[in-house]
Short mmCIF file of C-alpha atoms and ligand atoms in Angstrom, two decimals:
data_model
loop_
_atom_site.label_atom_id
_atom_site.label_comp_id
_atom_site.label_asym_id
_atom_site.label_seq_id
_atom_site.Cartn_x
_atom_site.Cartn_y
_atom_site.Cartn_z
CA MET W 1 -29.07 -61.56 -49.62
CA SER W 2 -31.82 -59.34 -48.07
CA SER W 3 -35.64 -60.22 -47.79
CA LEU W 4 -36.13 -57.15 -50.60
CA HIS W 5 -33.68 -59.02 -52.90
CA SER W 6 -35.05 -62.14 -52.00
CA LEU W 7 -38.75 -61.55 -53.51
CA LEU W 8 -37.32 -60.01 -56.68
CA ALA W 9 -35.17 -62.87 -57.57
CA LEU W 10 -38.93 -64.29 -58.55
CA ASP W 11 -38.65 -67.43 -56.68
CA SER W 12 -42.15 -68.51 -57.02
CA ARG W 13 -44.68 -68.96 -59.92
CA PRO W 14 -46.62 -67.47 -61.07
CA ILE W 15 -45.98 -64.09 -60.45
CA ASP W 16 -48.81 -63.05 -59.11
CA GLU W 17 -50.48 -60.12 -56.92
CA SER W 18 -48.83 -61.56 -53.64
CA TYR W 19 -45.45 -60.28 -54.46
CA ILE W 20 -46.94 -56.73 -54.87
CA SER W 21 -47.80 -56.70 -51.41
CA GLU W 22 -45.35 -58.02 -50.10
CA LEU W 23 -43.33 -55.51 -52.04
CA LYS W 24 -45.32 -52.87 -50.64
CA ARG W 25 -45.29 -53.85 -46.93
CA LEU W 26 -41.21 -54.26 -47.37
CA LEU W 27 -41.11 -51.07 -48.75
CA LYS W 28 -43.17 -49.39 -46.16
CA SER W 29 -41.22 -51.34 -43.57
CA GLY W 30 -37.97 -48.62 -44.54
CA ILE W 31 -36.11 -50.26 -46.81
CA PRO W 32 -34.96 -48.34 -49.43
CA ALA W 33 -36.29 -48.60 -53.27
CA THR W 34 -32.47 -48.03 -53.90
CA TYR W 35 -30.91 -50.43 -51.26
CA THR W 36 -28.30 -52.53 -53.59
CA LEU W 37 -27.19 -55.71 -53.06
CA GLU W 38 -23.32 -53.84 -53.01
CA GLN W 39 -24.75 -52.17 -49.64
CA ALA W 40 -26.78 -55.63 -48.37
CA ALA W 41 -23.53 -57.36 -48.56
CA ALA W 42 -21.62 -54.79 -46.84
CA HIS W 43 -23.72 -55.15 -43.92
CA GLU W 44 -23.86 -58.74 -44.09
CA ALA W 45 -19.79 -58.10 -43.35
CA GLY W 46 -20.78 -55.72 -40.78
CA GLN W 47 -18.91 -53.14 -42.49
CA GLU W 48 -20.37 -49.23 -43.15
CA ASP W 49 -21.82 -48.45 -46.54
CA PRO W 50 -19.83 -48.04 -49.43
CA GLU W 51 -18.79 -44.89 -50.22
CA GLY W 52 -19.65 -43.84 -53.60
CA PRO W 53 -19.51 -47.76 -54.88
CA GLU W 54 -18.48 -48.70 -58.12
CA PHE W 55 -21.72 -50.45 -58.83
CA ASN W 56 -24.85 -50.21 -57.61
CA THR W 57 -27.49 -52.98 -58.13
CA THR W 58 -30.49 -51.90 -57.27
CA PRO W 59 -34.03 -53.87 -56.65
CA LEU W 60 -34.33 -52.98 -60.22
CA HIS W 61 -31.80 -54.59 -61.97
CA ILE W 62 -32.68 -57.86 -59.44
CA LEU W 63 -36.02 -57.81 -60.42
CA VAL W 64 -35.41 -57.58 -64.94
CA ARG W 65 -32.75 -60.42 -64.26
CA SER W 66 -34.87 -62.45 -62.23
CA LEU W 67 -37.54 -62.58 -64.91
CA PRO W 68 -37.92 -65.77 -66.46
CA ASP W 69 -38.29 -66.56 -69.94
CA ASP W 70 -41.02 -68.12 -70.13
CA VAL W 71 -43.03 -65.16 -68.37
CA SER W 72 -46.60 -64.93 -69.32
CA ASP W 73 -48.49 -61.52 -70.49
CA GLN W 74 -50.18 -61.59 -67.00
CA GLU W 75 -47.23 -61.84 -65.13
CA SER W 76 -45.20 -59.38 -67.22
CA LYS W 77 -48.17 -57.13 -66.11
CA THR W 78 -47.24 -57.73 -62.47
CA VAL W 79 -43.78 -57.15 -62.80
CA LEU W 80 -45.01 -54.08 -64.63
CA GLU W 81 -46.78 -52.95 -61.19
CA MET W 82 -44.05 -53.94 -59.04
CA MET W 83 -41.52 -51.60 -61.11
CA GLU W 84 -44.15 -48.99 -60.23
CA VAL W 85 -43.78 -49.68 -56.78
CA LEU W 86 -40.27 -49.52 -57.20
CA PHE W 87 -40.27 -46.00 -58.95
CA GLU W 88 -42.94 -44.68 -56.36
CA TYR W 89 -40.42 -45.23 -53.89
CA GLY W 90 -37.68 -43.46 -55.42
CA ALA W 91 -36.28 -46.18 -57.56
CA GLY W 92 -33.39 -44.89 -60.25
CA TRP W 93 -33.81 -45.57 -63.97
CA ASN W 94 -30.27 -45.47 -64.32
CA PHE W 95 -27.85 -47.20 -61.96
CA LEU W 96 -25.42 -49.27 -63.64
CA ASP W 97 -24.75 -52.83 -61.69
CA PHE W 98 -22.34 -55.28 -61.07
CA GLU W 99 -21.70 -55.92 -64.98
CA GLY W 100 -21.94 -51.86 -65.42
CA LYS W 101 -26.02 -52.32 -67.12
CA SER W 102 -28.82 -50.29 -66.17
CA VAL W 103 -31.88 -51.96 -65.68
CA GLY W 104 -32.96 -50.64 -69.61
CA ASP W 105 -29.51 -52.13 -70.69
CA ILE W 106 -30.95 -56.00 -69.02
CA LEU W 107 -33.93 -55.46 -70.92
CA TRP W 108 -32.19 -54.99 -74.50
CA ASP W 109 -29.92 -57.45 -73.83
CA ARG W 110 -33.10 -59.77 -73.34
CA ARG W 111 -34.69 -58.78 -76.45
CA MET W 112 -37.39 -56.71 -74.46
CA ARG W 113 -37.26 -53.73 -76.49
CA GLU W 114 -39.03 -51.12 -77.88
CA GLY W 115 -42.84 -52.19 -77.37
CA ASN W 116 -42.00 -54.38 -74.77
CA ILE W 117 -44.29 -52.95 -71.41
CA LEU W 118 -41.42 -53.30 -69.26
CA TYR W 119 -38.97 -51.96 -71.32
CA GLU W 120 -40.97 -48.84 -72.42
CA ARG W 121 -41.62 -48.45 -68.48
CA VAL W 122 -37.96 -47.46 -67.91
CA VAL W 123 -37.93 -45.14 -71.07
CA GLU W 124 -40.85 -43.43 -69.43
CA ALA W 125 -38.75 -43.11 -66.35
CA GLY W 126 -36.09 -41.90 -67.88
CA VAL W 127 -37.88 -38.99 -70.14
CA SER W 128 -39.68 -38.09 -66.60
CA ALA W 129 -35.59 -37.82 -64.52
CA GLU W 130 -34.31 -35.92 -67.83
CA LEU W 131 -36.62 -33.56 -67.55
CA LEU W 132 -37.12 -33.39 -64.16
CA LEU W 133 -33.19 -32.72 -64.21
CA ARG W 134 -33.36 -30.29 -67.19
CA LYS W 135 -35.48 -28.30 -64.89
CA LEU W 136 -33.45 -28.13 -61.76
CA GLY W 137 -30.66 -27.09 -64.02
CA GLU W 138 -33.32 -24.01 -64.98
CA LEU W 139 -33.99 -23.50 -60.92
CA MET W 140 -30.10 -24.52 -60.28
CA PRO W 141 -28.01 -22.81 -63.45
CA GLN W 142 -24.71 -23.87 -63.51
CA PRO W 143 -21.60 -21.73 -62.72
CA SER W 144 -19.79 -20.17 -65.80
CA VAL W 145 -15.81 -21.49 -67.08
CA GLU W 146 -14.74 -18.46 -65.44
CA GLU W 147 -17.25 -18.92 -62.43
CA GLU W 148 -16.01 -22.34 -61.65
CA THR W 149 -12.20 -21.86 -62.59
CA GLY W 150 -11.40 -19.14 -60.52
CA ASP W 151 -9.15 -18.28 -63.56
CA GLY W 152 -10.94 -17.31 -66.25
CA GLU W 153 -9.19 -20.22 -68.40
CA ALA W 154 -10.97 -22.78 -70.14
CA SER W 155 -8.14 -24.62 -71.59
CA ASN W 156 -8.37 -27.13 -67.84
CA ARG W 157 -12.19 -27.99 -69.51
CA ASP W 158 -12.27 -31.41 -71.99
CA ALA W 159 -12.63 -29.72 -75.22
CA ALA W 160 -15.47 -32.35 -76.45
CA GLU W 161 -17.91 -30.89 -73.26
CA ASN W 162 -17.01 -27.39 -73.33
CA GLN W 163 -17.50 -25.05 -76.73
CA GLU W 164 -14.77 -22.68 -75.54
CA THR W 165 -12.29 -25.15 -75.16
CA TYR W 166 -12.87 -26.81 -78.33
CA LEU W 167 -12.52 -23.58 -80.76
CA ASN W 168 -9.56 -23.17 -78.98
CA SER W 169 -8.07 -26.25 -80.06
CA ASP W 170 -5.77 -27.35 -82.20
CA LEU W 171 -7.21 -29.81 -84.75
CA GLU W 172 -5.88 -32.35 -86.98
CA TYR W 173 -7.62 -33.70 -90.78
CA THR W 174 -6.54 -37.35 -90.97
CA ASP W 175 -7.69 -39.66 -93.50
CA SER W 176 -10.37 -40.64 -92.20
CA ALA W 177 -11.80 -38.04 -89.57
CA LEU W 178 -11.58 -34.94 -88.28
CA VAL W 179 -9.86 -34.86 -84.19
CA THR W 180 -8.63 -32.83 -81.22
CA LYS W 181 -5.00 -32.64 -81.68
CA ASP W 182 -4.23 -33.16 -77.96
CA ASN W 183 -7.16 -35.13 -76.79
CA ARG W 184 -7.79 -37.40 -80.05
CA ASP W 185 -11.42 -36.57 -79.45
CA GLY W 186 -13.85 -37.29 -82.79
CA VAL W 187 -15.21 -34.16 -83.90
CA MET W 188 -16.28 -36.23 -87.03
CA MET W 189 -15.55 -39.31 -88.95
CA ASP W 190 -16.11 -40.85 -92.13
CA TRP W 191 -18.19 -43.57 -90.74
CA GLU W 192 -20.90 -41.17 -90.49
CA THR W 193 -21.14 -40.39 -94.53
CA ASP W 194 -23.86 -43.20 -95.62
CA ILE W 195 -25.45 -40.90 -92.77
CA MET W 196 -24.75 -37.49 -94.34
CA ARG W 197 -26.09 -38.69 -97.52
CA LEU W 198 -29.03 -39.91 -95.75
CA ALA W 199 -29.04 -36.31 -94.32
CA ARG W 200 -28.72 -34.68 -97.37
CA ASP W 201 -31.26 -36.42 -99.27
CA SER W 202 -34.01 -35.43 -96.62
CA MET W 203 -32.82 -31.75 -97.44
CA PHE W 204 -33.45 -32.09 -100.77
CA LYS W 205 -37.40 -34.05 -100.48
CA TYR W 206 -39.49 -30.83 -99.85
CA GLY W 207 -39.79 -27.02 -99.55
CA ASP W 208 -39.02 -25.13 -102.72
CA THR W 209 -38.22 -28.17 -105.41
CA SER W 210 -40.33 -26.95 -107.94
CA SER W 211 -39.02 -22.83 -108.40
CA GLU W 212 -36.74 -22.11 -111.15
CA THR W 213 -34.34 -21.24 -108.90
CA GLY W 214 -33.90 -24.34 -106.46
CA PRO W 215 -34.31 -24.51 -102.84
CA VAL W 216 -31.98 -22.69 -100.23
CA VAL W 217 -30.61 -24.88 -97.51
CA CYS W 218 -28.21 -23.99 -94.36
CA ASN W 219 -26.43 -26.51 -92.81
CA ILE W 220 -24.82 -26.14 -89.24
CA GLY W 221 -20.87 -27.07 -88.77
CA PHE W 222 -18.71 -28.21 -91.92
CA GLY W 223 -16.30 -30.42 -90.30
CA MET W 224 -15.10 -32.81 -92.75
CA GLY W 225 -17.31 -30.94 -95.46
CA ILE W 226 -18.93 -34.82 -96.31
CA ILE W 227 -22.80 -33.79 -95.90
CA ASP W 228 -21.46 -29.94 -98.11
CA THR W 229 -19.90 -31.77 -100.61
CA PHE W 230 -23.29 -34.14 -101.32
CA ILE W 231 -25.18 -30.53 -100.78
CA GLN W 232 -23.23 -29.49 -103.82
CA GLU W 233 -24.25 -32.51 -106.10
CA ARG W 234 -27.81 -30.96 -105.87
CA SER W 235 -26.80 -27.23 -107.02
CA PRO W 236 -29.12 -25.62 -104.71
CA ALA W 237 -29.56 -21.70 -105.33
CA LYS W 238 -28.29 -20.99 -101.79
CA HIS W 239 -26.23 -23.32 -99.27
CA TYR W 240 -24.92 -21.12 -95.85
CA ILE W 241 -22.71 -22.83 -94.20
CA CYS W 242 -22.33 -22.22 -90.56
CA GLU W 243 -18.79 -22.71 -89.43
CA ALA W 244 -17.17 -21.74 -86.20
CA HIS W 245 -14.01 -23.35 -85.69
CA PRO W 246 -10.81 -21.16 -87.21
CA ALA W 247 -8.92 -24.50 -88.54
CA VAL W 248 -12.22 -25.71 -90.10
CA LEU W 249 -12.77 -22.29 -91.82
CA ALA W 250 -8.97 -22.15 -92.81
CA ARG W 251 -9.85 -25.50 -94.63
CA MET W 252 -12.95 -24.36 -96.20
CA ARG W 253 -10.79 -21.53 -97.51
CA GLN W 254 -8.46 -23.40 -98.56
CA GLU W 255 -10.75 -25.86 -100.65
CA GLY W 256 -12.46 -22.95 -102.09
CA TRP W 257 -15.58 -23.52 -100.44
CA TYR W 258 -15.87 -19.54 -100.30
CA ASP W 259 -15.45 -19.11 -104.08
CA ARG W 260 -18.47 -21.76 -104.95
CA PRO W 261 -21.32 -19.96 -106.53
CA GLY W 262 -24.12 -19.94 -104.57
CA VAL W 263 -22.29 -20.55 -101.24
CA VAL W 264 -22.33 -18.28 -98.11
CA VAL W 265 -19.82 -19.13 -95.46
CA LEU W 266 -21.16 -17.46 -92.07
CA GLU W 267 -18.19 -17.57 -89.65
CA GLY W 268 -18.60 -17.59 -85.96
CA ARG W 269 -21.08 -19.91 -83.58
CA TRP W 270 -24.65 -20.44 -85.43
CA GLN W 271 -25.91 -19.26 -82.17
CA ASP W 272 -24.88 -15.58 -83.40
CA THR W 273 -24.70 -15.85 -86.59
CA LEU W 274 -28.41 -17.26 -87.71
CA SER W 275 -29.56 -14.82 -84.66
CA ALA W 276 -28.43 -12.14 -87.05
CA LEU W 277 -30.13 -13.76 -89.97
CA LEU W 278 -33.44 -14.37 -87.92
CA ASP W 279 -32.91 -10.62 -87.01
CA ALA W 280 -32.42 -9.39 -90.71
CA GLY W 281 -35.71 -11.36 -91.34
CA ASN W 282 -34.74 -11.63 -95.47
CA VAL W 283 -33.22 -15.41 -95.81
CA PHE W 284 -35.39 -18.60 -94.93
CA PHE W 285 -34.52 -21.94 -95.34
CA ASP W 286 -35.88 -25.00 -97.34
CA ALA W 287 -33.72 -27.23 -95.16
CA ILE W 288 -31.23 -26.35 -92.30
CA TYR W 289 -29.28 -29.76 -90.96
CA TYR W 290 -27.48 -29.50 -87.54
CA ASP W 291 -23.91 -31.06 -86.48
CA THR W 292 -21.79 -29.47 -84.11
CA PHE W 293 -19.37 -30.98 -81.77
CA SER W 294 -18.95 -30.20 -78.11
CA GLU W 295 -22.83 -28.63 -77.53
CA HIS W 296 -25.20 -30.35 -75.44
CA TYR W 297 -28.73 -30.89 -76.05
CA SER W 298 -29.68 -27.54 -74.53
CA ASP W 299 -27.73 -25.91 -77.12
CA MET W 300 -30.48 -27.92 -79.39
CA LEU W 301 -33.49 -26.18 -77.41
CA ASP W 302 -32.14 -22.74 -78.25
CA LEU W 303 -31.59 -24.05 -81.94
CA TYR W 304 -35.16 -25.18 -81.83
CA ASP W 305 -36.50 -21.77 -81.53
CA THR W 306 -34.14 -20.35 -84.10
CA VAL W 307 -35.47 -23.05 -86.60
CA VAL W 308 -39.22 -22.40 -86.48
CA GLY W 309 -37.86 -18.53 -87.08
CA LEU W 310 -35.85 -19.61 -90.18
CA LEU W 311 -37.69 -22.61 -91.89
CA LYS W 312 -40.31 -22.35 -94.34
CA PRO W 313 -43.93 -23.79 -93.22
CA GLU W 314 -42.52 -26.58 -96.21
CA GLY W 315 -39.17 -26.57 -95.06
CA VAL W 316 -37.57 -29.49 -92.91
CA PHE W 317 -34.89 -29.41 -90.23
CA SER W 318 -33.02 -32.24 -89.14
CA PHE W 319 -29.71 -33.10 -87.07
CA PHE W 320 -26.82 -35.65 -86.78
CA ASN W 321 -28.62 -37.74 -84.24
CA GLY W 322 -26.16 -38.90 -81.15
CA LEU W 323 -28.33 -38.08 -78.52
CA GLY W 324 -27.56 -40.62 -75.87
CA ALA W 325 -26.55 -43.00 -78.70
CA ASP W 326 -23.77 -44.54 -75.50
CA ARG W 327 -26.39 -46.88 -74.51
CA PRO W 328 -29.57 -47.59 -76.94
CA VAL W 329 -31.83 -47.31 -73.95
CA CYS W 330 -30.66 -44.05 -73.61
CA TYR W 331 -30.68 -43.23 -77.24
CA ASP W 332 -34.80 -44.58 -76.96
CA VAL W 333 -35.25 -41.81 -73.94
CA TYR W 334 -34.12 -39.13 -76.07
CA ARG W 335 -35.90 -39.77 -79.34
CA ARG W 336 -39.18 -39.42 -77.05
CA ILE W 337 -37.23 -36.28 -75.67
CA VAL W 338 -36.92 -34.53 -78.81
CA GLU W 339 -40.75 -35.50 -79.77
CA MET W 340 -41.76 -33.77 -77.00
CA ASP W 341 -39.77 -31.01 -77.26
CA LEU W 342 -40.52 -30.32 -80.76
CA ARG W 343 -44.12 -30.40 -80.60
CA ASP W 344 -43.99 -27.65 -78.36
CA TYR W 345 -42.87 -25.74 -80.97
CA GLY W 346 -45.76 -27.23 -83.81
CA LEU W 347 -42.85 -29.77 -85.05
CA LYS W 348 -43.09 -33.04 -85.63
CA CYS W 349 -40.42 -35.00 -85.63
CA SER W 350 -39.78 -38.74 -87.52
CA PHE W 351 -37.52 -40.71 -87.08
CA GLU W 352 -35.84 -43.03 -90.22
CA PRO W 353 -34.44 -46.16 -88.71
CA VAL W 354 -31.55 -47.30 -90.64
CA GLN W 355 -29.30 -50.30 -89.75
CA LEU W 356 -25.56 -49.66 -90.06
CA SER W 357 -23.48 -51.37 -92.42
CA GLN W 358 -20.27 -49.99 -91.20
CA LEU W 359 -20.18 -50.03 -87.58
CA PRO W 360 -17.50 -47.28 -86.54
CA SER W 361 -14.18 -48.22 -85.83
CA TRP W 362 -12.82 -46.14 -82.78
CA LYS W 363 -9.02 -47.09 -82.45
CA ASP W 364 -7.77 -43.73 -83.72
CA VAL W 365 -10.39 -41.37 -81.36
CA ARG W 366 -10.10 -41.01 -77.59
CA ARG W 367 -13.68 -42.40 -77.04
CA PRO W 368 -16.46 -43.60 -78.94
CA TYR W 369 -19.67 -41.40 -79.46
CA PHE W 370 -22.01 -44.19 -81.34
CA ALA W 371 -22.90 -47.24 -79.73
CA CYS W 372 -25.62 -48.39 -81.56
CA GLU W 373 -26.48 -51.08 -84.19
CA THR W 374 -29.68 -48.63 -85.51
CA TYR W 375 -29.21 -44.85 -86.24
CA TYR W 376 -32.74 -42.76 -85.68
CA HIS W 377 -32.56 -40.34 -88.50
CA PRO W 378 -35.10 -37.42 -87.71
CA GLU W 379 -36.84 -35.70 -90.36
CA ILE W 380 -38.63 -32.25 -88.56
CA ARG W 381 -41.07 -30.60 -90.07
CA PHE W 382 -44.14 -28.56 -89.43
CA ALA W 383 -46.89 -30.52 -88.23
C1 LIG Z 1 -18.98 -33.03 -86.52
S1 LIG Z 1 -19.06 -31.81 -87.64
C2 LIG Z 1 -19.43 -31.80 -88.61
C3 LIG Z 1 -19.52 -32.77 -89.78
C4 LIG Z 1 -20.73 -32.66 -91.09
N1 LIG Z 1 -21.42 -33.17 -90.63
C5 LIG Z 1 -19.57 -33.20 -91.87
O1 LIG Z 1 -20.77 -34.16 -93.26
O2 LIG Z 1 -18.45 -33.36 -92.26
C6 LIG Z 1 -18.92 -30.46 -86.60
C7 LIG Z 1 -18.41 -29.00 -87.05
O3 LIG Z 1 -19.39 -27.77 -86.23
C8 LIG Z 1 -18.76 -26.69 -86.17
N2 LIG Z 1 -19.42 -26.44 -84.73
C9 LIG Z 1 -19.15 -26.72 -83.34
N3 LIG Z 1 -19.87 -25.78 -82.84
C10 LIG Z 1 -20.05 -24.79 -83.80
C11 LIG Z 1 -21.15 -23.85 -83.39
N4 LIG Z 1 -21.42 -23.58 -82.21
N5 LIG Z 1 -21.23 -23.03 -84.76
C12 LIG Z 1 -21.03 -23.39 -85.65
N6 LIG Z 1 -20.28 -24.77 -86.00
C13 LIG Z 1 -19.90 -25.55 -84.89
C14 LIG Z 1 -17.30 -27.45 -85.29
O4 LIG Z 1 -16.02 -26.77 -86.17
C15 LIG Z 1 -17.21 -29.08 -86.25
O5 LIG Z 1 -16.89 -28.22 -87.58
#
């Protein structure tokens, strides 16, 4: 173990200023703030740095793992300063240690969660890192599929990641899910039913509820039609549905959605169909709900542009919030990012925590896409 790692084991109490000065001294002497236990072990064994190590147990991991259970408020403040110093020297927030845990995961497991100064600092670091990555992405745009494969074929890309691949994939409706046929990616699953009901309730809570005709609402992404069925229970004046996948559109036709009074099916990607509505300038919504597949947060950023143009002043926008939901700490990071981004549009986002009564079973799909016990349901309105 290096002197840096030993210091962060917090063997002597109380955890006071002396830790901070010693930490600064060690980092100034040239020990990297990202120096891992795995690297130290390799050096001690006279080996080269492990190349692309599977695990990165960083100084920050050691620090949060070493926090005593009875840490005092004053000691927590000192540890916060130590974290600050480590971040200043380049420590990362999302490396995974020998147990596959990030620093935030360890704090979470130790029940140091929202409101805890150390957890909040990690979330803040996550937000900064994500925003920086986004900026870098804007400066260095990703190559298109064609540029990357050189042959213009999208089929070698993952349908869950790449929209073109997804829209060309065969789908299958099972008893409880909509999945891609080849890879068994879960496009939609019925464990989300309660969430869809809650989202429908939000859609009818504000806006033009008093008018004789009723509200005009828009759902982006039909999937299994769960939310659209709930929406129909409230008989809106107009119910727009955006859907891009041919197999889903075929299912909608078969189930008679095209013939339902007030239902308008916008065939194609919302990026095209809603932009056309925006250009026409004669339809505005009391509520917009967004839940697609194989899209990324960058698509949501584009959607915000559209939403502000199509939402009535009293209207509400919501979406299926699975952003970063493979880890509670990432889920918290993305909640902050969403709030910040929407604020730039003059929109205010409030999240309602919902304890999930039915935890998802992933046995029939390739990979889980939600690993948190609490779902944060967003309601977004003009501030
Ligand atoms: C998760 S499912 C929606 C589930 C739906 N909320 C429900 O209650 O069943 C996602 C749907 O969005 C559709 N979709 C994906 N990308 C789209 C896009 N860019 N424009 C329109 N629809 C899209 C998919 O084909 C799929 O039917």
